[in-house]
Amino acid sequence: MVKLLIILGVIGFIGKAGADVYPSTYKAPSAPDILIVNASLYIGDGNEIENGYLHLRQGKILDVGTGSPVDVEDMSVIDAKGKWVTPGIIDVHSHLGNYPSPGYQGSSDGNEATSPVTPEVWAEHSVWPQDPQFPLALAGGVTTLQILPGSANLFGGRSVTVKNVWSRTVQGMKFPGAPYGLKMACGENPKRVYGRKGSAPSTRMGNFAGYRKAWIDALEYQESWAVYQRELNQFDSEQSQSDEPGSDKKDRKEPSEPKRNLKMETLVGVLDGDILVHNHCYRADEMAQIIDLSKEFGYQVTAFHHAVEAYKITDLLAENNICSAMWADWWQFKLESFDGIQENIPLVHSAGACAIVHSDSALGIQRLNQEAAKALAAGRRLGLTISQAEAMTWITGNAAKALGIDHKTGTLELGKMADVVIWSHNPFSVYARAEIVFIDGVVRLDLEQGLRPVSDFELGLRTEDAKS
Amino acid sequence: MKRILILICLVINTAQAAPVLIKNAKLAQAGLDSNVLVDILVQDGRFQSVETNLRLADTVSNTLEIIDAQGQWVTPGLIDSGTTIGLVDVPGLGISSDNRVEDFPLSAGLSVALALNPESSLIRMAPTDGITRGVIIPVPGNSNYAGQSSVVEFSGKTDFVVYADNAVHLYLRERDRRFAGGSRAAVLYSAVLGLQESQRYRNNRRAFKTNKLRPFSLKEADLKALDKVVSGELVLAIHVDRAADIRSALAALVEFKSIRPVLMGATEAWKVADDLAAGNIPVVINVLDNTPSNFDKLGARLDNAALLTEAGVRVAFMSSEPFSEFRSLTQAAGVAVANGLSFKHALQAITSNPAEIWGLESLGMIEPGAIADLVIWDGDPLELMSAPVKTMINGNWVEFSTRQSLLARRYLSISKGGAVDSSSTALRKK
């Protein structure tokens, strides 16, 4: 009985702070058996198969191998001779749905720029599932994406990871079981947004004071729940003992729960290791400071986003097991991106750190494979030895790892979700197009058949060009 | 047109490079079979000969530099038809940007040439991506007429302006309505009024000088610039997205017989492709910009270039206005090919077509007598993994050392388990 109460207590706590509210309702439709043969495959874990096959069954990867499968039963076979097969592309940094097209004030829902500390806002409450940019991203082979709040705030709020499927609701897109992320931001944006208003932060040191204050509050909140839990446990055990005759503990008052605090629930989720930190940070010196911040308060930074200067501290990033999500060649558009170089991604990779290509753009998300190609080429020109199969991890396996979903998708390994792209050419070629895109084994885009999802917004406005 | 030639000649005269022979070039250029390798002789800043198995005349200097391209791709220097390099260093940093005039009583008469900086760090980047020339465009800050663009060469030389004022830029996009009271009706009305005023000014200069004319809405510098637009001396570059606006603008310009419009951006130009072809109106597009990001761009699509070309419209590509993304010019051309444009037409859209559209005589082609801008590539020039091996502007090879390459070299050893290259962190006088 005691044990049960403790368990219930724990569940009760999770129910408030981290439980599955606004749960995913995404369920993959039943998928036929599909066998893709004669394909060149990039597995997404750094390996490749020159001439092989991929067998999808009931939305999962059943088999992958070299040559031809032994027995081909009664199933639909796709001859991918001359074509390439990869895992579905994953973008770890997107604002589709919260900065949709068309982009007007009425649809701009990415930054809750009214306070620098807003871990209580959740990106999923901003995402418009009918954003016509989702189908465009699908045409670029993107099957999974993380949608983040913007970077106006030190703590921007929770991210949401979604499958790139047509749905009436965000819940219908939510990636089942994906952990939440917390968006944090370094540098120019928070200090600009709030400095302009004459409030903190207006400097980088102000940024750090803001982070530290919030984490101190989070530790206090975490402790208040721990105290409550201890008291509750004690109370419960006393209550069970009090059944014994002569006990004087019968009249003890049951401890009351601390008041829920949405801001703190997200931060404590990070401290407990349930929520992953995605930290917008350009400059190397600031990333090094953030690493120390994470050590001061005992949490792990999962990924630095943008990380334009990651190449200056690749050793630190590898040592601290932090991924860097980067652009291939965006640079110099703001002061803190002045030192961007095309070799950034391959340099991070070569140091043994986790490198990711991200977009942060409704245009870039349509061609993450091309961005990976540009970065790879720049690295090779610098003398780095990186294979295309390795570079493919930057937009598949490594991206899945940073989102905490690498056990479910991101590579063409047995048992994983059948999120798969068949490309017309090698995806490192500018001429390559995603010809068929599967999500959980279901064909969501087929170039030849003219099949693609159409958002509500596009109906009657853009459907005449559905053939493209 | 005379003015272009004079200015170009000035630039050529300053080039005193040794002659160069590039052998075995796989020339990617319209009208040529790229399977036949050619030899290219460059002398005095111009292409002298372009032929297979070229036999050199005795007159060629013995200082001749010979480069064997070994069958690698060679293209004319690429031309970006719309960029802000040299005008904007850090787009997010207003103080480094000179492409927008917000609080000043001139419009069409403004000239970006006065603000150009040949020593911008961005200029050194362009040739490393094969881009040798660019049209440097203003964006509107106080009027739908944003001013005049310049054509520059990305040589890093201080006299890098090829043509100071080559076009007046008129902005008719959704967000540009604010400059004329908030409605397209007023935008087009005021734009045409400016052109009409320039003619009243032209025909009554003496009366204007003696203040005997009823007042104009524009300043004299604006009237002079618009007069050159009406006479066809300057191109009228119209930045417009919506098909309806393209039709309205072209209809409004019918009364000006000599005007030379070029559409910029032109997201929905494919819808009016036949009209544009019939009117011989070229279109400059940003290939990658395919989202319906506002109600003017509902028809945005990646095959705009293919559809326009198919209809017979001359198409050129620009990188994009606000960001330092000129690195994506060849990528854009490649994406256009993936979406139905032929390789030949894609290449033309970044070489000979912009030369034609912007009146850059002797540029955009590798042929005898043309200005020697060329790029030797290590692969298909439109491919993402290809890059220029060498870039020549006006017969001179361009130095590829950039701030970015120095940064990469300084930190390279960190990723190999070493330390920062200390020879680069402390400067010693040589």
mmCIF file of N, CA and C in Angstrom, chain A residues 350-461:
data_model
loop_
_atom_site.group_PDB
_atom_site.id
_atom_site.type_symbol
_atom_site.label_atom_id
_atom_site.label_comp_id
_atom_site.label_asym_id
_atom_site.label_seq_id
_atom_site.Cartn_x
_atom_site.Cartn_y
_atom_site.Cartn_z
ATOM 1 N N SER A 350 34.764 16.525 -38.298
ATOM 2 C CA SER A 350 36.116 15.944 -38.258
ATOM 3 C C SER A 350 36.671 15.870 -36.851
ATOM 4 N N ALA A 351 36.173 16.741 -35.971
ATOM 5 C CA ALA A 351 36.648 16.721 -34.588
ATOM 6 C C ALA A 351 35.977 15.610 -33.786
ATOM 7 N N GLY A 352 35.098 14.878 -34.436
ATOM 8 C CA GLY A 352 34.401 13.804 -33.730
ATOM 9 C C GLY A 352 33.188 14.302 -32.969
ATOM 10 N N ALA A 353 32.806 15.550 -33.203
ATOM 11 C CA ALA A 353 31.605 16.083 -32.557
ATOM 12 C C ALA A 353 30.409 15.856 -33.480
ATOM 13 N N CYS A 354 29.241 16.017 -32.909
ATOM 14 C CA CYS A 354 28.008 15.755 -33.651
ATOM 15 C C CYS A 354 27.637 16.976 -34.493
ATOM 16 N N ALA A 355 27.651 16.800 -35.814
ATOM 17 C CA ALA A 355 27.359 17.901 -36.730
ATOM 18 C C ALA A 355 26.002 17.693 -37.392
ATOM 19 N N ILE A 356 25.244 18.779 -37.489
ATOM 20 C CA ILE A 356 23.903 18.736 -38.072
ATOM 21 C C ILE A 356 23.751 19.924 -39.010
ATOM 22 N N VAL A 357 23.081 19.702 -40.136
ATOM 23 C CA VAL A 357 22.697 20.818 -40.996
ATOM 24 C C VAL A 357 21.243 21.154 -40.678
ATOM 25 N N HIS A 358 20.988 22.388 -40.348
ATOM 26 C CA HIS A 358 19.618 22.804 -40.056
ATOM 27 C C HIS A 358 19.230 23.928 -41.018
ATOM 28 N N SER A 359 17.961 24.333 -40.974
ATOM 29 C CA SER A 359 17.572 25.352 -41.944
ATOM 30 C C SER A 359 17.194 26.684 -41.292
ATOM 31 N N ASP A 360 16.307 26.676 -40.320
ATOM 32 C CA ASP A 360 15.753 27.918 -39.772
ATOM 33 C C ASP A 360 15.120 28.745 -40.884
ATOM 34 N N SER A 361 14.653 28.079 -41.932
ATOM 35 C CA SER A 361 14.196 28.808 -43.115
ATOM 36 C C SER A 361 13.204 27.962 -43.888
ATOM 37 N N ALA A 362 12.153 28.619 -44.353
ATOM 38 C CA ALA A 362 11.157 27.905 -45.159
ATOM 39 C C ALA A 362 11.712 27.562 -46.542
ATOM 40 N N LEU A 363 12.779 28.253 -46.941
ATOM 41 C CA LEU A 363 13.431 27.918 -48.208
ATOM 42 C C LEU A 363 14.500 26.852 -47.975
ATOM 43 N N GLY A 364 15.328 27.068 -46.960
ATOM 44 C CA GLY A 364 16.425 26.131 -46.677
ATOM 45 C C GLY A 364 15.937 24.724 -46.356
ATOM 46 N N ILE A 365 14.787 24.614 -45.726
ATOM 47 C CA ILE A 365 14.281 23.294 -45.345
ATOM 48 C C ILE A 365 13.941 22.468 -46.581
ATOM 49 N N GLN A 366 13.772 23.130 -47.710
ATOM 50 C CA GLN A 366 13.435 22.411 -48.941
ATOM 51 C C GLN A 366 14.659 21.768 -49.593
ATOM 52 N N ARG A 367 15.844 22.092 -49.092
ATOM 53 C CA ARG A 367 17.038 21.545 -49.725
ATOM 54 C C ARG A 367 18.177 21.351 -48.743
ATOM 55 N N LEU A 368 17.887 20.675 -47.638
ATOM 56 C CA LEU A 368 18.935 20.389 -46.659
ATOM 57 C C LEU A 368 20.005 19.486 -47.261
ATOM 58 N N ASN A 369 19.606 18.606 -48.178
ATOM 59 C CA ASN A 369 20.596 17.758 -48.846
ATOM 60 C C ASN A 369 21.599 18.601 -49.621
ATOM 61 N N GLN A 370 21.122 19.673 -50.233
ATOM 62 C CA GLN A 370 22.026 20.538 -50.991
ATOM 63 C C GLN A 370 22.962 21.303 -50.059
ATOM 64 N N GLU A 371 22.423 21.704 -48.921
ATOM 65 C CA GLU A 371 23.266 22.424 -47.970
ATOM 66 C C GLU A 371 24.376 21.499 -47.459
ATOM 67 N N ALA A 372 24.006 20.241 -47.203
ATOM 68 C CA ALA A 372 25.010 19.266 -46.768
ATOM 69 C C ALA A 372 26.085 19.101 -47.835
ATOM 70 N N ALA A 373 25.667 19.099 -49.088
ATOM 71 C CA ALA A 373 26.622 18.923 -50.186
ATOM 72 C C ALA A 373 27.607 20.087 -50.248
ATOM 73 N N LYS A 374 27.100 21.298 -50.097
ATOM 74 C CA LYS A 374 27.989 22.467 -50.141
ATOM 75 C C LYS A 374 29.009 22.416 -49.014
ATOM 76 N N ALA A 375 28.537 22.045 -47.829
ATOM 77 C CA ALA A 375 29.434 21.985 -46.673
ATOM 78 C C ALA A 375 30.480 20.890 -46.863
ATOM 79 N N LEU A 376 30.014 19.741 -47.339
ATOM 80 C CA LEU A 376 30.944 18.631 -47.559
ATOM 81 C C LEU A 376 32.039 19.040 -48.543
ATOM 82 N N ALA A 377 31.634 19.683 -49.633
ATOM 83 C CA ALA A 377 32.603 20.084 -50.650
ATOM 84 C C ALA A 377 33.622 21.063 -50.062
ATOM 85 N N ALA A 378 33.141 21.981 -49.239
ATOM 86 C CA ALA A 378 34.053 22.966 -48.635
ATOM 87 C C ALA A 378 35.056 22.255 -47.722
ATOM 88 N N GLY A 379 34.580 21.271 -46.983
ATOM 89 C CA GLY A 379 35.465 20.525 -46.096
ATOM 90 C C GLY A 379 36.528 19.764 -46.869
ATOM 91 N N ARG A 380 36.110 19.152 -47.954
ATOM 92 C CA ARG A 380 37.076 18.392 -48.758
ATOM 93 C C ARG A 380 38.129 19.316 -49.362
ATOM 94 N N ARG A 381 37.693 20.504 -49.764
ATOM 95 C CA ARG A 381 38.673 21.447 -50.332
ATOM 96 C C ARG A 381 39.686 21.891 -49.280
ATOM 97 N N LEU A 382 39.288 21.810 -48.011
ATOM 98 C CA LEU A 382 40.211 22.148 -46.928
ATOM 99 C C LEU A 382 41.095 20.953 -46.578
ATOM 100 N N GLY A 383 40.844 19.823 -47.237
ATOM 101 C CA GLY A 383 41.677 18.642 -47.020
ATOM 102 C C GLY A 383 41.089 17.629 -46.054
ATOM 103 N N LEU A 384 39.854 17.828 -45.630
ATOM 104 C CA LEU A 384 39.228 16.877 -44.714
ATOM 105 C C LEU A 384 38.696 15.686 -45.505
ATOM 106 N N THR A 385 38.816 14.502 -44.923
ATOM 107 C CA THR A 385 38.344 13.295 -45.600
ATOM 108 C C THR A 385 37.009 12.885 -44.997
ATOM 109 N N ILE A 386 35.954 13.138 -45.736
ATOM 110 C CA ILE A 386 34.606 12.802 -45.259
ATOM 111 C C ILE A 386 33.848 12.198 -46.430
ATOM 112 N N SER A 387 33.201 11.051 -46.189
ATOM 113 C CA SER A 387 32.446 10.422 -47.274
ATOM 114 C C SER A 387 31.044 11.041 -47.355
ATOM 115 N N GLN A 388 30.401 10.815 -48.480
ATOM 116 C CA GLN A 388 29.024 11.308 -48.621
ATOM 117 C C GLN A 388 28.108 10.608 -47.624
ATOM 118 N N ALA A 389 28.386 9.328 -47.381
ATOM 119 C CA ALA A 389 27.556 8.592 -46.421
ATOM 120 C C ALA A 389 27.670 9.211 -45.033
ATOM 121 N N GLU A 390 28.872 9.658 -44.688
ATOM 122 C CA GLU A 390 29.034 10.332 -43.390
ATOM 123 C C GLU A 390 28.294 11.663 -43.379
ATOM 124 N N ALA A 391 28.425 12.412 -44.470
ATOM 125 C CA ALA A 391 27.766 13.718 -44.530
ATOM 126 C C ALA A 391 26.243 13.581 -44.452
ATOM 127 N N MET A 392 25.745 12.430 -44.916
ATOM 128 C CA MET A 392 24.300 12.205 -44.852
ATOM 129 C C MET A 392 23.803 12.179 -43.399
ATOM 130 N N THR A 393 24.697 11.808 -42.457
ATOM 131 C CA THR A 393 24.284 11.778 -41.040
ATOM 132 C C THR A 393 23.907 13.181 -40.554
ATOM 133 N N TRP A 394 24.437 14.208 -41.209
ATOM 134 C CA TRP A 394 24.183 15.584 -40.761
ATOM 135 C C TRP A 394 22.713 15.974 -40.891
ATOM 136 N N ILE A 395 22.002 15.299 -41.791
ATOM 137 C CA ILE A 395 20.597 15.664 -41.999
ATOM 138 C C ILE A 395 19.652 14.499 -41.685
ATOM 139 N N THR A 396 20.227 13.412 -41.119
ATOM 140 C CA THR A 396 19.392 12.254 -40.774
ATOM 141 C C THR A 396 19.715 11.776 -39.355
ATOM 142 N N GLY A 397 20.672 10.873 -39.253
ATOM 143 C CA GLY A 397 20.971 10.233 -37.970
ATOM 144 C C GLY A 397 21.329 11.205 -36.857
ATOM 145 N N ASN A 398 22.221 12.131 -37.129
ATOM 146 C CA ASN A 398 22.621 13.081 -36.083
ATOM 147 C C ASN A 398 21.461 13.990 -35.678
ATOM 148 N N ALA A 399 20.655 14.363 -36.658
ATOM 149 C CA ALA A 399 19.505 15.222 -36.363
ATOM 150 C C ALA A 399 18.524 14.471 -35.452
ATOM 151 N N ALA A 400 18.324 13.183 -35.740
ATOM 152 C CA ALA A 400 17.429 12.368 -34.908
ATOM 153 C C ALA A 400 17.966 12.278 -33.483
ATOM 154 N N LYS A 401 19.278 12.156 -33.394
ATOM 155 C CA LYS A 401 19.911 12.060 -32.073
ATOM 156 C C LYS A 401 19.630 13.338 -31.265
ATOM 157 N N ALA A 402 19.782 14.488 -31.901
ATOM 158 C CA ALA A 402 19.582 15.757 -31.196
ATOM 159 C C ALA A 402 18.125 15.941 -30.768
ATOM 160 N N LEU A 403 17.225 15.263 -31.442
ATOM 161 C CA LEU A 403 15.809 15.386 -31.066
ATOM 162 C C LEU A 403 15.370 14.265 -30.127
ATOM 163 N N GLY A 404 16.301 13.375 -29.802
ATOM 164 C CA GLY A 404 15.958 12.277 -28.896
ATOM 165 C C GLY A 404 15.038 11.247 -29.520
ATOM 166 N N ILE A 405 15.084 11.121 -30.836
ATOM 167 C CA ILE A 405 14.203 10.155 -31.517
ATOM 168 C C ILE A 405 15.021 9.189 -32.361
ATOM 169 N N ASP A 406 16.309 9.080 -32.057
ATOM 170 C CA ASP A 406 17.179 8.256 -32.906
ATOM 171 C C ASP A 406 16.910 6.764 -32.753
ATOM 172 N N HIS A 407 16.189 6.383 -31.722
ATOM 173 C CA HIS A 407 15.830 4.970 -31.622
ATOM 174 C C HIS A 407 14.599 4.655 -32.476
ATOM 175 N N LYS A 408 13.989 5.701 -33.035
ATOM 176 C CA LYS A 408 12.765 5.480 -33.817
ATOM 177 C C LYS A 408 12.911 5.812 -35.295
ATOM 178 N N THR A 409 13.736 6.799 -35.612
ATOM 179 C CA THR A 409 13.878 7.210 -37.011
ATOM 180 C C THR A 409 15.278 7.799 -37.211
ATOM 181 N N GLY A 410 15.575 8.222 -38.438
ATOM 182 C CA GLY A 410 16.866 8.859 -38.701
ATOM 183 C C GLY A 410 17.854 7.981 -39.442
ATOM 184 N N THR A 411 17.641 6.669 -39.392
ATOM 185 C CA THR A 411 18.513 5.762 -40.152
ATOM 186 C C THR A 411 17.663 4.638 -40.743
ATOM 187 N N LEU A 412 18.258 3.963 -41.719
ATOM 188 C CA LEU A 412 17.549 2.836 -42.351
ATOM 189 C C LEU A 412 17.922 1.549 -41.627
ATOM 190 N N GLU A 413 17.697 1.509 -40.332
ATOM 191 C CA GLU A 413 18.042 0.320 -39.557
ATOM 192 C C GLU A 413 16.777 -0.449 -39.207
ATOM 193 N N LEU A 414 16.947 -1.734 -39.018
ATOM 194 C CA LEU A 414 15.804 -2.615 -38.801
ATOM 195 C C LEU A 414 14.937 -2.138 -37.642
ATOM 196 N N GLY A 415 13.636 -2.188 -37.857
ATOM 197 C CA GLY A 415 12.701 -1.863 -36.781
ATOM 198 C C GLY A 415 12.354 -0.389 -36.688
ATOM 199 N N LYS A 416 13.123 0.448 -37.370
ATOM 200 C CA LYS A 416 12.816 1.877 -37.292
ATOM 201 C C LYS A 416 11.636 2.229 -38.196
ATOM 202 N N MET A 417 11.101 3.423 -37.945
ATOM 203 C CA MET A 417 9.988 3.906 -38.762
ATOM 204 C C MET A 417 10.410 3.938 -40.228
ATOM 205 N N ALA A 418 9.511 3.556 -41.100
ATOM 206 C CA ALA A 418 9.821 3.566 -42.528
ATOM 207 C C ALA A 418 9.655 4.978 -43.078
ATOM 208 N N ASP A 419 10.519 5.880 -42.597
ATOM 209 C CA ASP A 419 10.595 7.249 -43.121
ATOM 210 C C ASP A 419 11.720 7.244 -44.145
ATOM 211 N N VAL A 420 11.361 7.300 -45.411
ATOM 212 C CA VAL A 420 12.319 6.987 -46.478
ATOM 213 C C VAL A 420 12.103 7.922 -47.667
ATOM 214 N N VAL A 421 13.206 8.302 -48.311
ATOM 215 C CA VAL A 421 13.128 9.106 -49.525
ATOM 216 C C VAL A 421 13.829 8.376 -50.667
ATOM 217 N N ILE A 422 13.165 8.342 -51.814
ATOM 218 C CA ILE A 422 13.830 7.870 -53.036
ATOM 219 C C ILE A 422 14.153 9.104 -53.875
ATOM 220 N N TRP A 423 15.432 9.286 -54.172
ATOM 221 C CA TRP A 423 15.895 10.469 -54.909
ATOM 222 C C TRP A 423 16.160 10.142 -56.368
ATOM 223 N N SER A 424 15.911 11.124 -57.222
ATOM 224 C CA SER A 424 16.120 10.922 -58.663
ATOM 225 C C SER A 424 17.595 10.795 -59.013
ATOM 226 N N HIS A 425 18.435 11.498 -58.265
ATOM 227 C CA HIS A 425 19.880 11.467 -58.468
ATOM 228 C C HIS A 425 20.507 11.310 -57.085
ATOM 229 N N ASN A 426 21.817 11.239 -57.065
ATOM 230 C CA ASN A 426 22.503 11.293 -55.782
ATOM 231 C C ASN A 426 22.078 12.574 -55.053
ATOM 232 N N PRO A 427 21.629 12.471 -53.809
ATOM 233 C CA PRO A 427 21.112 13.667 -53.125
ATOM 234 C C PRO A 427 22.161 14.761 -52.906
ATOM 235 N N PHE A 428 23.421 14.463 -53.160
ATOM 236 C CA PHE A 428 24.435 15.520 -53.072
ATOM 237 C C PHE A 428 24.559 16.278 -54.391
ATOM 238 N N SER A 429 23.723 15.924 -55.349
ATOM 239 C CA SER A 429 23.686 16.646 -56.624
ATOM 240 C C SER A 429 22.577 17.686 -56.597
ATOM 241 N N VAL A 430 22.842 18.814 -57.225
ATOM 242 C CA VAL A 430 21.834 19.881 -57.293
ATOM 243 C C VAL A 430 20.633 19.456 -58.140
ATOM 244 N N TYR A 431 20.839 18.457 -58.983
ATOM 245 C CA TYR A 431 19.767 18.026 -59.879
ATOM 246 C C TYR A 431 18.826 17.011 -59.225
ATOM 247 N N ALA A 432 19.160 16.580 -58.015
ATOM 248 C CA ALA A 432 18.351 15.552 -57.349
ATOM 249 C C ALA A 432 17.038 16.118 -56.853
ATOM 250 N N ARG A 433 15.990 15.350 -57.049
ATOM 251 C CA ARG A 433 14.698 15.697 -56.456
ATOM 252 C C ARG A 433 14.166 14.477 -55.712
ATOM 253 N N ALA A 434 13.442 14.751 -54.644
ATOM 254 C CA ALA A 434 12.805 13.659 -53.914
ATOM 255 C C ALA A 434 11.656 13.158 -54.778
ATOM 256 N N GLU A 435 11.751 11.917 -55.239
ATOM 257 C CA GLU A 435 10.717 11.378 -56.135
ATOM 258 C C GLU A 435 9.575 10.728 -55.366
ATOM 259 N N ILE A 436 9.947 9.968 -54.343
ATOM 260 C CA ILE A 436 8.919 9.359 -53.497
ATOM 261 C C ILE A 436 9.330 9.558 -52.036
ATOM 262 N N VAL A 437 8.404 10.022 -51.238
ATOM 263 C CA VAL A 437 8.678 10.185 -49.806
ATOM 264 C C VAL A 437 7.677 9.337 -49.024
ATOM 265 N N PHE A 438 8.229 8.448 -48.202
ATOM 266 C CA PHE A 438 7.403 7.613 -47.317
ATOM 267 C C PHE A 438 7.502 8.152 -45.897
ATOM 268 N N ILE A 439 6.381 8.205 -45.217
ATOM 269 C CA ILE A 439 6.402 8.452 -43.774
ATOM 270 C C ILE A 439 5.680 7.284 -43.127
ATOM 271 N N ASP A 440 6.362 6.589 -42.249
ATOM 272 C CA ASP A 440 5.837 5.354 -41.666
ATOM 273 C C ASP A 440 5.304 4.420 -42.755
ATOM 274 N N GLY A 441 6.068 4.322 -43.822
ATOM 275 C CA GLY A 441 5.739 3.378 -44.888
ATOM 276 C C GLY A 441 4.649 3.833 -45.833
ATOM 277 N N VAL A 442 4.070 5.004 -45.563
ATOM 278 C CA VAL A 442 2.976 5.498 -46.406
ATOM 279 C C VAL A 442 3.534 6.524 -47.386
ATOM 280 N N VAL A 443 3.180 6.381 -48.655
ATOM 281 C CA VAL A 443 3.649 7.339 -49.659
ATOM 282 C C VAL A 443 2.919 8.659 -49.452
ATOM 283 N N ARG A 444 3.678 9.698 -49.138
ATOM 284 C CA ARG A 444 3.083 11.018 -48.905
ATOM 285 C C ARG A 444 3.348 11.953 -50.075
ATOM 286 N N LEU A 445 4.366 11.609 -50.874
ATOM 287 C CA LEU A 445 4.676 12.419 -52.053
ATOM 288 C C LEU A 445 5.191 11.485 -53.140
ATOM 289 N N ASP A 446 4.667 11.664 -54.334
ATOM 290 C CA ASP A 446 5.132 10.876 -55.470
ATOM 291 C C ASP A 446 5.148 11.802 -56.680
ATOM 292 N N LEU A 447 6.347 12.158 -57.085
ATOM 293 C CA LEU A 447 6.523 13.165 -58.128
ATOM 294 C C LEU A 447 5.865 12.724 -59.438
ATOM 295 N N GLU A 448 6.128 11.483 -59.792
ATOM 296 C CA GLU A 448 5.624 10.990 -61.073
ATOM 297 C C GLU A 448 4.096 10.931 -61.089
ATOM 298 N N GLN A 449 3.525 10.538 -59.944
ATOM 299 C CA GLN A 449 2.066 10.445 -59.855
ATOM 300 C C GLN A 449 1.415 11.812 -59.621
ATOM 301 N N GLY A 450 2.244 12.844 -59.384
ATOM 302 C CA GLY A 450 1.686 14.153 -59.068
ATOM 303 C C GLY A 450 1.021 14.188 -57.709
ATOM 304 N N LEU A 451 1.427 13.246 -56.868
ATOM 305 C CA LEU A 451 0.824 13.166 -55.531
ATOM 306 C C LEU A 451 1.615 14.005 -54.537
ATOM 307 N N ARG A 452 0.912 14.929 -53.888
ATOM 308 C CA ARG A 452 1.527 15.678 -52.793
ATOM 309 C C ARG A 452 0.415 16.178 -51.894
ATOM 310 N N PRO A 453 0.725 16.428 -50.635
ATOM 311 C CA PRO A 453 -0.319 16.964 -49.775
ATOM 312 C C PRO A 453 -0.641 18.404 -50.178
ATOM 313 N N VAL A 454 -1.870 18.784 -50.012
ATOM 314 C CA VAL A 454 -2.291 20.152 -50.320
ATOM 315 C C VAL A 454 -2.904 20.742 -49.053
ATOM 316 N N SER A 455 -2.340 21.843 -48.592
ATOM 317 C CA SER A 455 -2.873 22.483 -47.385
ATOM 318 C C SER A 455 -4.190 23.162 -47.717
ATOM 319 N N ASP A 456 -4.993 23.389 -46.682
ATOM 320 C CA ASP A 456 -6.271 24.084 -46.890
ATOM 321 C C ASP A 456 -6.032 25.420 -47.577
ATOM 322 N N PHE A 457 -4.962 26.102 -47.147
ATOM 323 C CA PHE A 457 -4.696 27.439 -47.670
ATOM 324 C C PHE A 457 -4.534 27.436 -49.184
ATOM 325 N N GLU A 458 -3.936 26.388 -49.691
ATOM 326 C CA GLU A 458 -3.623 26.353 -51.119
ATOM 327 C C GLU A 458 -4.833 26.115 -52.009
ATOM 328 N N LEU A 459 -5.873 25.529 -51.435
ATOM 329 C CA LEU A 459 -7.029 25.157 -52.256
ATOM 330 C C LEU A 459 -7.554 26.377 -53.019
ATOM 331 N N GLY A 460 -7.631 26.245 -54.314
ATOM 332 C CA GLY A 460 -8.161 27.326 -55.127
ATOM 333 C C GLY A 460 -7.188 28.470 -55.338
ATOM 334 N N LEU A 461 -6.089 28.469 -54.606
ATOM 335 C CA LEU A 461 -5.095 29.532 -54.766
ATOM 336 C C LEU A 461 -3.838 29.033 -55.467
#
